Amino acid sequence: MANVVGEGAAGRSTRTLRAEGALTAIAVDPESPDRVRRILEQALVFAGAAFAAVYTVGADGELLCLAESAGVPRTLCGVRDSYPVAGHAPVAEAHRGRPVWLGPDDLAAQAQSRRVPSRDFFLAALPLRGDGG
């Protein structure tokens, strides 16, 4: 007879230790230039996502520019290098403080979906706040 309860608890304990280790690794060197990438990689793991990216406002204030990404090639998701701040792209909506959740049907209705090879995925664009607003 298998000890299912004991095996499940051991699995949870291992996952907890891995999560704690990952969070500790992120905090080790907060000034590291690759810290954002490490955080995105953790977001991929913990959210079960295929792609994660961070956009920042460009020097002219008119564009949101891709600062860092992790996961599958962004061309598979139809993600561009930049988007107009005043536009209606999910990243622009998130920049204005509104989280955006789009499913396959929502994505298919967008003009940019013609460039996306895979259409069976969900997209979330979430606002981030930090020193830059």
PDB file of C-alpha atoms in Angstrom:
ATOM      1  CA  MET A   1       0.000   0.000   0.000  1.00  0.00           C
ATOM      2  CA  ALA A   2       1.336   3.445  -0.928  1.00  0.00           C
ATOM      3  CA  ASN A   3       1.673   6.199   1.630  1.00  0.00           C
ATOM      4  CA  VAL A   4      -0.207   8.793  -0.441  1.00  0.00           C
ATOM      5  CA  VAL A   5      -0.624  11.286   2.392  1.00  0.00           C
ATOM      6  CA  GLY A   6       3.064  11.178   3.285  1.00  0.00           C
ATOM      7  CA  GLU A   7       4.118  11.471  -0.381  1.00  0.00           C
ATOM      8  CA  GLY A   8       1.823  14.462  -0.918  1.00  0.00           C
ATOM      9  CA  ALA A   9       3.165  16.223   2.153  1.00  0.00           C
ATOM     10  CA  ALA A  10       6.737  15.591   1.017  1.00  0.00           C
ATOM     11  CA  GLY A  11       5.922  17.090  -2.397  1.00  0.00           C
ATOM     12  CA  ARG A  12       4.411  20.193  -0.801  1.00  0.00           C
ATOM     13  CA  SER A  13       7.426  20.552   1.472  1.00  0.00           C
ATOM     14  CA  THR A  14       9.812  20.349  -1.500  1.00  0.00           C
ATOM     15  CA  ARG A  15       7.803  22.947  -3.465  1.00  0.00           C
ATOM     16  CA  THR A  16       7.812  25.257  -0.447  1.00  0.00           C
ATOM     17  CA  LEU A  17      11.585  24.965  -0.125  1.00  0.00           C
ATOM     18  CA  ARG A  18      12.040  25.638  -3.868  1.00  0.00           C
ATOM     19  CA  ALA A  19       9.771  28.688  -3.672  1.00  0.00           C
ATOM     20  CA  GLU A  20      11.622  30.025  -0.638  1.00  0.00           C
ATOM     21  CA  GLY A  21      14.952  29.435  -2.388  1.00  0.00           C
ATOM     22  CA  ALA A  22      13.763  31.228  -5.519  1.00  0.00           C
ATOM     23  CA  LEU A  23      12.535  34.234  -3.562  1.00  0.00           C
ATOM     24  CA  THR A  24      15.788  34.362  -1.604  1.00  0.00           C
ATOM     25  CA  ALA A  25      17.792  34.287  -4.855  1.00  0.00           C
ATOM     26  CA  ILE A  26      15.847  37.274  -6.177  1.00  0.00           C
ATOM     27  CA  ALA A  27      16.533  39.274  -3.023  1.00  0.00           C
ATOM     28  CA  VAL A  28      20.260  38.448  -2.816  1.00  0.00           C
ATOM     29  CA  ASP A  29      21.439  41.292  -5.049  1.00  0.00           C
ATOM     30  CA  PRO A  30      18.672  43.895  -5.492  1.00  0.00           C
ATOM     31  CA  GLU A  31      20.973  46.100  -7.611  1.00  0.00           C
ATOM     32  CA  SER A  32      21.793  43.314 -10.090  1.00  0.00           C
ATOM     33  CA  PRO A  33      21.153  44.268 -13.722  1.00  0.00           C
ATOM     34  CA  ASP A  34      19.485  40.902 -14.356  1.00  0.00           C
ATOM     35  CA  ARG A  35      17.141  41.111 -11.338  1.00  0.00           C
ATOM     36  CA  VAL A  36      14.101  41.935 -13.490  1.00  0.00           C
ATOM     37  CA  ARG A  37      14.792  38.910 -15.684  1.00  0.00           C
ATOM     38  CA  ARG A  38      15.082  36.666 -12.607  1.00  0.00           C
ATOM     39  CA  ILE A  39      11.747  37.991 -11.340  1.00  0.00           C
ATOM     40  CA  LEU A  40      10.123  37.342 -14.730  1.00  0.00           C
ATOM     41  CA  GLU A  41      11.493  33.801 -14.751  1.00  0.00           C
ATOM     42  CA  GLN A  42       9.954  33.229 -11.323  1.00  0.00           C
ATOM     43  CA  ALA A  43       6.650  34.628 -12.591  1.00  0.00           C
ATOM     44  CA  LEU A  44       6.751  32.066 -15.404  1.00  0.00           C
ATOM     45  CA  VAL A  45       7.294  29.233 -12.947  1.00  0.00           C
ATOM     46  CA  PHE A  46       4.786  30.262 -10.298  1.00  0.00           C
ATOM     47  CA  ALA A  47       2.041  31.403 -12.695  1.00  0.00           C
ATOM     48  CA  GLY A  48       2.497  28.566 -15.164  1.00  0.00           C
ATOM     49  CA  ALA A  49       2.876  31.182 -17.905  1.00  0.00           C
ATOM     50  CA  ALA A  50       4.691  30.775 -21.216  1.00  0.00           C
ATOM     51  CA  PHE A  51       5.831  34.390 -21.539  1.00  0.00           C
ATOM     52  CA  ALA A  52       6.304  37.396 -19.257  1.00  0.00           C
ATOM     53  CA  ALA A  53       7.485  40.904 -20.094  1.00  0.00           C
ATOM     54  CA  VAL A  54       8.018  44.324 -18.559  1.00  0.00           C
ATOM     55  CA  TYR A  55       7.486  47.536 -20.510  1.00  0.00           C
ATOM     56  CA  THR A  56       8.725  50.946 -19.419  1.00  0.00           C
ATOM     57  CA  VAL A  57       7.949  54.418 -20.701  1.00  0.00           C
ATOM     58  CA  GLY A  58      10.443  55.479 -23.373  1.00  0.00           C
ATOM     59  CA  ALA A  59      12.579  58.619 -23.219  1.00  0.00           C
ATOM     60  CA  ASP A  60      10.038  60.613 -25.247  1.00  0.00           C
ATOM     61  CA  GLY A  61       7.129  59.590 -23.013  1.00  0.00           C
ATOM     62  CA  GLU A  62       5.118  58.516 -26.058  1.00  0.00           C
ATOM     63  CA  LEU A  63       6.011  54.820 -26.196  1.00  0.00           C
ATOM     64  CA  LEU A  64       6.011  51.848 -23.860  1.00  0.00           C
ATOM     65  CA  CYS A  65       9.213  49.979 -24.685  1.00  0.00           C
ATOM     66  CA  LEU A  66      10.026  46.348 -23.971  1.00  0.00           C
ATOM     67  CA  ALA A  67      12.569  46.431 -21.140  1.00  0.00           C
ATOM     68  CA  GLU A  68      12.868  42.699 -20.423  1.00  0.00           C
ATOM     69  CA  SER A  69      11.136  39.435 -21.261  1.00  0.00           C
ATOM     70  CA  ALA A  70      11.392  35.744 -20.468  1.00  0.00           C
ATOM     71  CA  GLY A  71       9.820  32.602 -21.845  1.00  0.00           C
ATOM     72  CA  VAL A  72       8.881  31.577 -25.370  1.00  0.00           C
ATOM     73  CA  PRO A  73       9.887  33.824 -28.278  1.00  0.00           C
ATOM     74  CA  ARG A  74       7.640  36.881 -28.171  1.00  0.00           C
ATOM     75  CA  THR A  75       6.710  36.435 -31.839  1.00  0.00           C
ATOM     76  CA  LEU A  76       4.631  33.417 -30.806  1.00  0.00           C
ATOM     77  CA  CYS A  77       2.471  35.717 -28.668  1.00  0.00           C
ATOM     78  CA  GLY A  78       2.433  38.634 -31.113  1.00  0.00           C
ATOM     79  CA  VAL A  79       4.245  40.930 -28.676  1.00  0.00           C
ATOM     80  CA  ARG A  80       5.960  43.992 -30.151  1.00  0.00           C
ATOM     81  CA  ASP A  81       9.019  45.957 -29.032  1.00  0.00           C
ATOM     82  CA  SER A  82       6.925  49.041 -28.293  1.00  0.00           C
ATOM     83  CA  TYR A  83       3.365  50.340 -28.064  1.00  0.00           C
ATOM     84  CA  PRO A  84       1.985  53.897 -27.995  1.00  0.00           C
ATOM     85  CA  VAL A  85       1.258  55.061 -24.435  1.00  0.00           C
ATOM     86  CA  ALA A  86      -2.028  56.567 -25.642  1.00  0.00           C
ATOM     87  CA  GLY A  87      -2.998  53.420 -27.592  1.00  0.00           C
ATOM     88  CA  HIS A  88      -5.456  50.659 -26.813  1.00  0.00           C
ATOM     89  CA  ALA A  89      -3.001  47.753 -26.575  1.00  0.00           C
ATOM     90  CA  PRO A  90      -3.324  45.718 -23.360  1.00  0.00           C
ATOM     91  CA  VAL A  91       0.060  46.989 -22.152  1.00  0.00           C
ATOM     92  CA  ALA A  92      -1.098  50.611 -22.613  1.00  0.00           C
ATOM     93  CA  GLU A  93      -4.307  49.909 -20.689  1.00  0.00           C
ATOM     94  CA  ALA A  94      -2.260  48.344 -17.880  1.00  0.00           C
ATOM     95  CA  HIS A  95       0.045  51.367 -17.875  1.00  0.00           C
ATOM     96  CA  ARG A  96      -3.024  53.507 -17.199  1.00  0.00           C
ATOM     97  CA  GLY A  97      -3.761  51.338 -14.140  1.00  0.00           C
ATOM     98  CA  ARG A  98      -6.308  48.893 -15.573  1.00  0.00           C
ATOM     99  CA  PRO A  99      -5.558  45.158 -15.491  1.00  0.00           C
ATOM    100  CA  VAL A 100      -6.481  43.437 -18.751  1.00  0.00           C
ATOM    101  CA  TRP A 101      -7.430  39.766 -19.124  1.00  0.00           C
ATOM    102  CA  LEU A 102      -7.991  38.438 -22.644  1.00  0.00           C
ATOM    103  CA  GLY A 103      -8.930  34.939 -23.745  1.00  0.00           C
ATOM    104  CA  PRO A 104      -8.541  33.343 -27.186  1.00  0.00           C
ATOM    105  CA  ASP A 105     -11.809  34.856 -28.491  1.00  0.00           C
ATOM    106  CA  ASP A 106     -10.848  38.344 -27.261  1.00  0.00           C
ATOM    107  CA  LEU A 107      -7.408  38.029 -28.828  1.00  0.00           C
ATOM    108  CA  ALA A 108      -8.823  36.838 -32.154  1.00  0.00           C
ATOM    109  CA  ALA A 109     -10.863  40.047 -32.385  1.00  0.00           C
ATOM    110  CA  GLN A 110      -7.709  42.201 -32.200  1.00  0.00           C
ATOM    111  CA  ALA A 111      -6.096  43.401 -35.434  1.00  0.00           C
ATOM    112  CA  GLN A 112      -2.632  42.266 -34.356  1.00  0.00           C
ATOM    113  CA  SER A 113      -3.824  38.650 -34.007  1.00  0.00           C
ATOM    114  CA  ARG A 114      -3.199  38.078 -37.712  1.00  0.00           C
ATOM    115  CA  ARG A 115       0.539  37.957 -36.936  1.00  0.00           C
ATOM    116  CA  VAL A 116       0.205  35.413 -34.125  1.00  0.00           C
ATOM    117  CA  PRO A 117       0.923  31.804 -35.144  1.00  0.00           C
ATOM    118  CA  SER A 118      -0.789  30.344 -32.064  1.00  0.00           C
ATOM    119  CA  ARG A 119      -4.218  31.563 -31.010  1.00  0.00           C
ATOM    120  CA  ASP A 120      -4.966  29.233 -28.123  1.00  0.00           C
ATOM    121  CA  PHE A 121      -3.653  31.231 -25.176  1.00  0.00           C
ATOM    122  CA  PHE A 122      -4.692  33.815 -22.624  1.00  0.00           C
ATOM    123  CA  LEU A 123      -3.103  37.209 -22.062  1.00  0.00           C
ATOM    124  CA  ALA A 124      -2.885  39.241 -18.883  1.00  0.00           C
ATOM    125  CA  ALA A 125      -1.467  42.763 -18.735  1.00  0.00           C
ATOM    126  CA  LEU A 126      -1.076  44.014 -15.192  1.00  0.00           C
ATOM    127  CA  PRO A 127      -0.095  47.445 -13.899  1.00  0.00           C
ATOM    128  CA  LEU A 128       3.143  47.663 -11.952  1.00  0.00           C
ATOM    129  CA  ARG A 129       4.054  50.508  -9.683  1.00  0.00           C
ATOM    130  CA  GLY A 130       7.526  51.436  -8.585  1.00  0.00           C
ATOM    131  CA  ASP A 131       9.819  54.399  -8.321  1.00  0.00           C
ATOM    132  CA  GLY A 132       8.914  55.471 -11.845  1.00  0.00           C
ATOM    133  CA  GLY A 133       5.141  55.516 -11.235  1.00  0.00           C
TER     134      GLY A 133
END
